[in-house]
Coordinates of C-alpha atoms in Angstrom, one line a residue:
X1 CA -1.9 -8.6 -21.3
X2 CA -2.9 -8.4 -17.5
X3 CA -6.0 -6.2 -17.0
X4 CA -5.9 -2.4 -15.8
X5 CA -7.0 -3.1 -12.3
X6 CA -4.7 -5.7 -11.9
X7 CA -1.7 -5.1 -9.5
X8 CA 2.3 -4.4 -9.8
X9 CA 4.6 -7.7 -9.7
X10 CA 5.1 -8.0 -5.9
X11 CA 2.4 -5.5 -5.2
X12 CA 0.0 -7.2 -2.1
X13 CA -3.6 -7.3 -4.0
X14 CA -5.8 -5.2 -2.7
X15 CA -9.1 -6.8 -0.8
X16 CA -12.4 -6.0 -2.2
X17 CA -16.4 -6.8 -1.5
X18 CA -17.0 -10.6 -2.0
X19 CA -20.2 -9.9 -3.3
X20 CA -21.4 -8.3 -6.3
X21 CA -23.6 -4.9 -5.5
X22 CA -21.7 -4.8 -1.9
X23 CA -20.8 -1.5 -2.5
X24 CA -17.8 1.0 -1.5
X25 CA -14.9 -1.4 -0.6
X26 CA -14.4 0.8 2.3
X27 CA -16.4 4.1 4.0
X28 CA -14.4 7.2 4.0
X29 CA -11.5 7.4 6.3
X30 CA -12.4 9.3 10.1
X31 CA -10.4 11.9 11.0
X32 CA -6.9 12.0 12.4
X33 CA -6.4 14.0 15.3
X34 CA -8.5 17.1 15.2
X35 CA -8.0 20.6 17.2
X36 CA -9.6 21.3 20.3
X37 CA -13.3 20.7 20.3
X38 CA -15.4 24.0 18.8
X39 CA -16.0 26.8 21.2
X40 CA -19.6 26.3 20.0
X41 CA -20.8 22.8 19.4
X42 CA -24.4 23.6 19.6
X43 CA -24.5 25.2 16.2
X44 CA -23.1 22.7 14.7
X45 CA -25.5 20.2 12.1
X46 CA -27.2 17.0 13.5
X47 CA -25.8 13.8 12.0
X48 CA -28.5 12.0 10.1
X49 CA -28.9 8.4 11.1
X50 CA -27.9 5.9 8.8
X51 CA -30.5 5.1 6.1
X52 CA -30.0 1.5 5.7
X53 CA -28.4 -1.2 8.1
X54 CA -24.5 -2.1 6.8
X55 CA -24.2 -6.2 5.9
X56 CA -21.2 -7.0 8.4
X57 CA -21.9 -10.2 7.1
X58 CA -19.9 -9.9 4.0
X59 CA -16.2 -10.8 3.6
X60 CA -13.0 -8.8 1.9
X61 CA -11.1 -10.8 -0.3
X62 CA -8.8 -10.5 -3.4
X63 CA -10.4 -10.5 -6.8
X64 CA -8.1 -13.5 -7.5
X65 CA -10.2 -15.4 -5.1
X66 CA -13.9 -14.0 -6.3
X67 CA -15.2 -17.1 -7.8
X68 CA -13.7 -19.9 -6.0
X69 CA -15.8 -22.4 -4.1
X70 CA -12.8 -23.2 -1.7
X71 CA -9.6 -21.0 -2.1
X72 CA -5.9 -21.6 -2.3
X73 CA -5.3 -18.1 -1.2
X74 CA -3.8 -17.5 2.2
X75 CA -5.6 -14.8 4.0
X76 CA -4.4 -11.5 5.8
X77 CA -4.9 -13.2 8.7
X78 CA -4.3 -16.5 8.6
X79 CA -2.5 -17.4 11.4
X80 CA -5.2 -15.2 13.6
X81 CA -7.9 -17.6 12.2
X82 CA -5.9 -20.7 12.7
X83 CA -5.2 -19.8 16.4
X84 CA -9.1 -19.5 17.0
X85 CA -10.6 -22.6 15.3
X86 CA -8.0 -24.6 16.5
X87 CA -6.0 -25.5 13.1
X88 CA -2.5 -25.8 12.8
X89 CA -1.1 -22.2 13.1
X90 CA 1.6 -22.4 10.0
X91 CA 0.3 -19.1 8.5
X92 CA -0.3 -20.9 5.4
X93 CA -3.4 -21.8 3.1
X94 CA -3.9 -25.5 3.2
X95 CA -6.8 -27.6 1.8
X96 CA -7.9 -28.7 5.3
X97 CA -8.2 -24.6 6.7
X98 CA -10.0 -23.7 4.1
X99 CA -12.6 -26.5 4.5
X100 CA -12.7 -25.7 8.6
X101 CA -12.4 -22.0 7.6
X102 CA -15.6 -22.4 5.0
X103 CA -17.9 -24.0 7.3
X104 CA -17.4 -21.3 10.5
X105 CA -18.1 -18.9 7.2
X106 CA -21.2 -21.0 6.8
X107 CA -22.4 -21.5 10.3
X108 CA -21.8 -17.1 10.9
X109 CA -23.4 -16.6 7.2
X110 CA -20.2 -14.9 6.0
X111 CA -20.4 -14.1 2.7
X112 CA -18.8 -15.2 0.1
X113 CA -18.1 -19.0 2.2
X114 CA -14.8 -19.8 0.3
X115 CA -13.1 -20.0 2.7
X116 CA -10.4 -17.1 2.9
X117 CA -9.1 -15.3 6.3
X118 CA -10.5 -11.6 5.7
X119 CA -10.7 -9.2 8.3
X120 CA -15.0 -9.9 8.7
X121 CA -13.8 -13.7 9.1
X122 CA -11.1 -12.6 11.8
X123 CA -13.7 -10.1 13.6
X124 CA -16.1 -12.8 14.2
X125 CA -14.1 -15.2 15.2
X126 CA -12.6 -13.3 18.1
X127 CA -15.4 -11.7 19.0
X128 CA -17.1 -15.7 19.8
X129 CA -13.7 -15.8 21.4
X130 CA -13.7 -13.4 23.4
X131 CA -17.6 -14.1 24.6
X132 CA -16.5 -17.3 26.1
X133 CA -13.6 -16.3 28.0
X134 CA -13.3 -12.3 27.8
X135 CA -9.9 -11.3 29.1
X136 CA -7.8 -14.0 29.3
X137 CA -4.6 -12.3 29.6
X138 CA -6.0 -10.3 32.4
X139 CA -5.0 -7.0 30.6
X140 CA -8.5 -5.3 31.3
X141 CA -7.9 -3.4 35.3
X142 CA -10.7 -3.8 37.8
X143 CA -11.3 -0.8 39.6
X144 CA -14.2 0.6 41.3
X145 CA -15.1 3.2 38.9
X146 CA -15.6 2.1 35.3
X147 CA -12.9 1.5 32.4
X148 CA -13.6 1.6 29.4
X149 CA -11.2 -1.1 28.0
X150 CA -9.6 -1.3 24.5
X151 CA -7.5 -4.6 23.1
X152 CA -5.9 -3.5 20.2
X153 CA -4.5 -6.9 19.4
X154 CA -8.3 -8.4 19.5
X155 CA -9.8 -5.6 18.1
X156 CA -12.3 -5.5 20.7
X157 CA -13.6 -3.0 23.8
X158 CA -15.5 -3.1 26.3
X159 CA -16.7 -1.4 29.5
X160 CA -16.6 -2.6 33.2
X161 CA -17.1 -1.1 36.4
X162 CA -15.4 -3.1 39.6
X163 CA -16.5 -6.7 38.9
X164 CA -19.3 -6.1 36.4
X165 CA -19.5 -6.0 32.7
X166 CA -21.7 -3.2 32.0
X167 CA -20.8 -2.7 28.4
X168 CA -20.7 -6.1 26.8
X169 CA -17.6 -7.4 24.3
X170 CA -17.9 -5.5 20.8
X171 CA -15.7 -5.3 17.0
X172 CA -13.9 -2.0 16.9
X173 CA -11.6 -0.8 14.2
X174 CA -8.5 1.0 15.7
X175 CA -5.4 3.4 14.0
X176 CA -3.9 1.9 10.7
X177 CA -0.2 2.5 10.4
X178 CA 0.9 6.1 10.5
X179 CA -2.3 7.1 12.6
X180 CA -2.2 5.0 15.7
X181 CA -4.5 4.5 18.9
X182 CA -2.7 5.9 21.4
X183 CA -2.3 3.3 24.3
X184 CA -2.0 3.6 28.1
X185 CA -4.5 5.2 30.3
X186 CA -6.7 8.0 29.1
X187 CA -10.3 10.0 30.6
X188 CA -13.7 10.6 28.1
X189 CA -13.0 14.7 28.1
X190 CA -15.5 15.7 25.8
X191 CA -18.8 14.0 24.3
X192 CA -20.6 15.4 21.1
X193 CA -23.7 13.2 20.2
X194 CA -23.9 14.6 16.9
X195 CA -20.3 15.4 15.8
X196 CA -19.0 16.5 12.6
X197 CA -15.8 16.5 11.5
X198 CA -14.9 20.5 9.9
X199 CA -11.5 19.4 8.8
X200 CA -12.6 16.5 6.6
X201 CA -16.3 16.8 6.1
X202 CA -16.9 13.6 8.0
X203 CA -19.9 12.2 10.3
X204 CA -18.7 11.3 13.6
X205 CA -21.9 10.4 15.5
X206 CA -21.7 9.8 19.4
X207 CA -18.1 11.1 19.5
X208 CA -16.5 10.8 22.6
X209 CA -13.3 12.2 22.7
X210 CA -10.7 10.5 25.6
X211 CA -7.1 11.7 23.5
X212 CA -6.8 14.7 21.6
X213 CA -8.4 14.0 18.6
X214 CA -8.9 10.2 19.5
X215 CA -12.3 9.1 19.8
X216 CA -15.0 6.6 20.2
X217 CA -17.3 7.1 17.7
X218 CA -19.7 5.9 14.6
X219 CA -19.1 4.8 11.4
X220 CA -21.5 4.4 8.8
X221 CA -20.1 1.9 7.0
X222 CA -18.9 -1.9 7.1
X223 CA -16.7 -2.0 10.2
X224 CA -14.4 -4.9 9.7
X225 CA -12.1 -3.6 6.5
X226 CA -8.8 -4.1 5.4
X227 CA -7.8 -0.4 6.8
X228 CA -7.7 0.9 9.9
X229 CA -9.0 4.0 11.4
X230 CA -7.1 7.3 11.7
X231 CA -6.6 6.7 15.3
X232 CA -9.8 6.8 16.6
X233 CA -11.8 4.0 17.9
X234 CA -14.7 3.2 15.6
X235 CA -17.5 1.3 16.3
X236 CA -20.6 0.1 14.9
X237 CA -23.3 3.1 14.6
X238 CA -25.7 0.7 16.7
X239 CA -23.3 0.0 19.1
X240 CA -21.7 3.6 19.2
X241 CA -25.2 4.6 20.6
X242 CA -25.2 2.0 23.0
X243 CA -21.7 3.0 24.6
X244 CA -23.3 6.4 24.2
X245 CA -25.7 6.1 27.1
X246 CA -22.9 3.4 29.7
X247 CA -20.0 6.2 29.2
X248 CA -19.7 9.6 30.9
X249 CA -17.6 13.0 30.6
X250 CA -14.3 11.4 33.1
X251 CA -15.0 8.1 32.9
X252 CA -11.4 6.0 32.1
X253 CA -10.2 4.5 29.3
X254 CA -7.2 2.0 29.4
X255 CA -5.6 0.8 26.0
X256 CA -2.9 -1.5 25.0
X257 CA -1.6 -3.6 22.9
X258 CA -1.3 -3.3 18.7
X259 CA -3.4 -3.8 15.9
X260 CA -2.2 -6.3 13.8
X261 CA -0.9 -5.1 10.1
X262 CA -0.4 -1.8 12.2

């Protein structure tokens, strides 16, 4: 008899943890587009800092896949991780990628090093990627005021003004399908420090709001998941803070591209 967790013929197995105590396999959803901002944002409660700093470090995997030294299992993004370590791109597990895929785990202390293409896997290995040659596409625009640009394909953001970085390359986590970042060219109209979401309870520290209910903001939890956000563009609560003090109220943001599985 297969086991109560275990899911439907044809189901896609959900990812979980790859390490025991890990905890939640994911932190609560942000929100999806909210109303305007509240008339009185003063009153509202300050967000508590985190209390402990989030392991990035640790991979998402199927259960299937827990306890093997090297895994047969082809990841959710395979072919992403084949591109960027320079392996055959054939979307498929072989027992060459996941000996190349196990020792980039090893050399970024990923854990578990099994070698499986999770989403923590994925993120690190564009972000490297993207720190030796940043925008290769040439999709970022230089202008003379600062844009604060978003790569949905990359899963990555960052800030420049005319020729100069002045918000290095970070991980973001952007709209999962159903709740998507909006693309094109958009303007920081609001900025809450301590924001807190009334319609679903949630923190959302150093909001800054460029789309409706779309924003940049914190998240307390592990940022590279097997979800998306809700359309917003999350960050890491350290680097929220950072892109806190580069971005203003009118300051530019340009979007584009998709995320992939979105």
């Amino acid at each position: 008899m297969a086991p109560a967790d275990a899911p439907a013929p044809g189901a896609v197995e959900p990812l979980v943890p790859g390490v025991a105590g890990a905890g939640r396999p994911e932190y609560p959803m942000d929100t999806p587009d909210q109303a305007l901002p509240p008339l009185q944002p003063g009153a509202e409660v300050p967000v508590p800092a985190p209390e402990r700093e989030v392991d990035e470090s640790v991979e998402y995997l199927p259960r299937s896949a827990l306890a093997a030294s090297c895994t047969a299992s082809t990841g959710p993004y395979q072919r992403q991780v084949e591109r960027l370590l320079k392996l055959r791109v054939d979307g498929k597990q072989s027992a060459a990628d996941c000996r190349a895929v196990r020792a980039f785990q090893t050399r970024e202390r990923i854990k578990p090093a099994n070698g499986y293409a999770g989403p923590v896997t994925w993120a690190r290995a564009e972000l490297l990627a993207a720190r030796r040659s940043l925008d290769p596409g040439r999709r970022c625009p230089v202008k003379k005021y600062a844009v604060a640009c978003v790569d949905l394909d990359r899963q990555l953001m960052w800030v420049r003004k005319d020729k100069k970085i002045t918000f290095p390359v970070v991980n973001v986590r952007t709209g999962r399908p159903g709740y998507a970042t909006r693309t094109g060219w958009h303007s920081v109209y609001w900025r809450h420090k301590d924001h807190w979401s009334s319609i679903y309870d949630t923190p959302m520290p150093y909001s800054q709001f460029f789309s409706g209910g779309q924003a940049f903001h914190a998240v307390y939890g592990q940022l590279a998941t097997p979800a998306g956000s809700r359309g917003c563009v999350n960050l890491s609560y350290r680097d929220a803070g950072k892109l806190w003090d580069v971005l203003r109220k009118g300051d530019r943001v340009y979007i584009w591209g998709k995320r992939p599985g979105g």
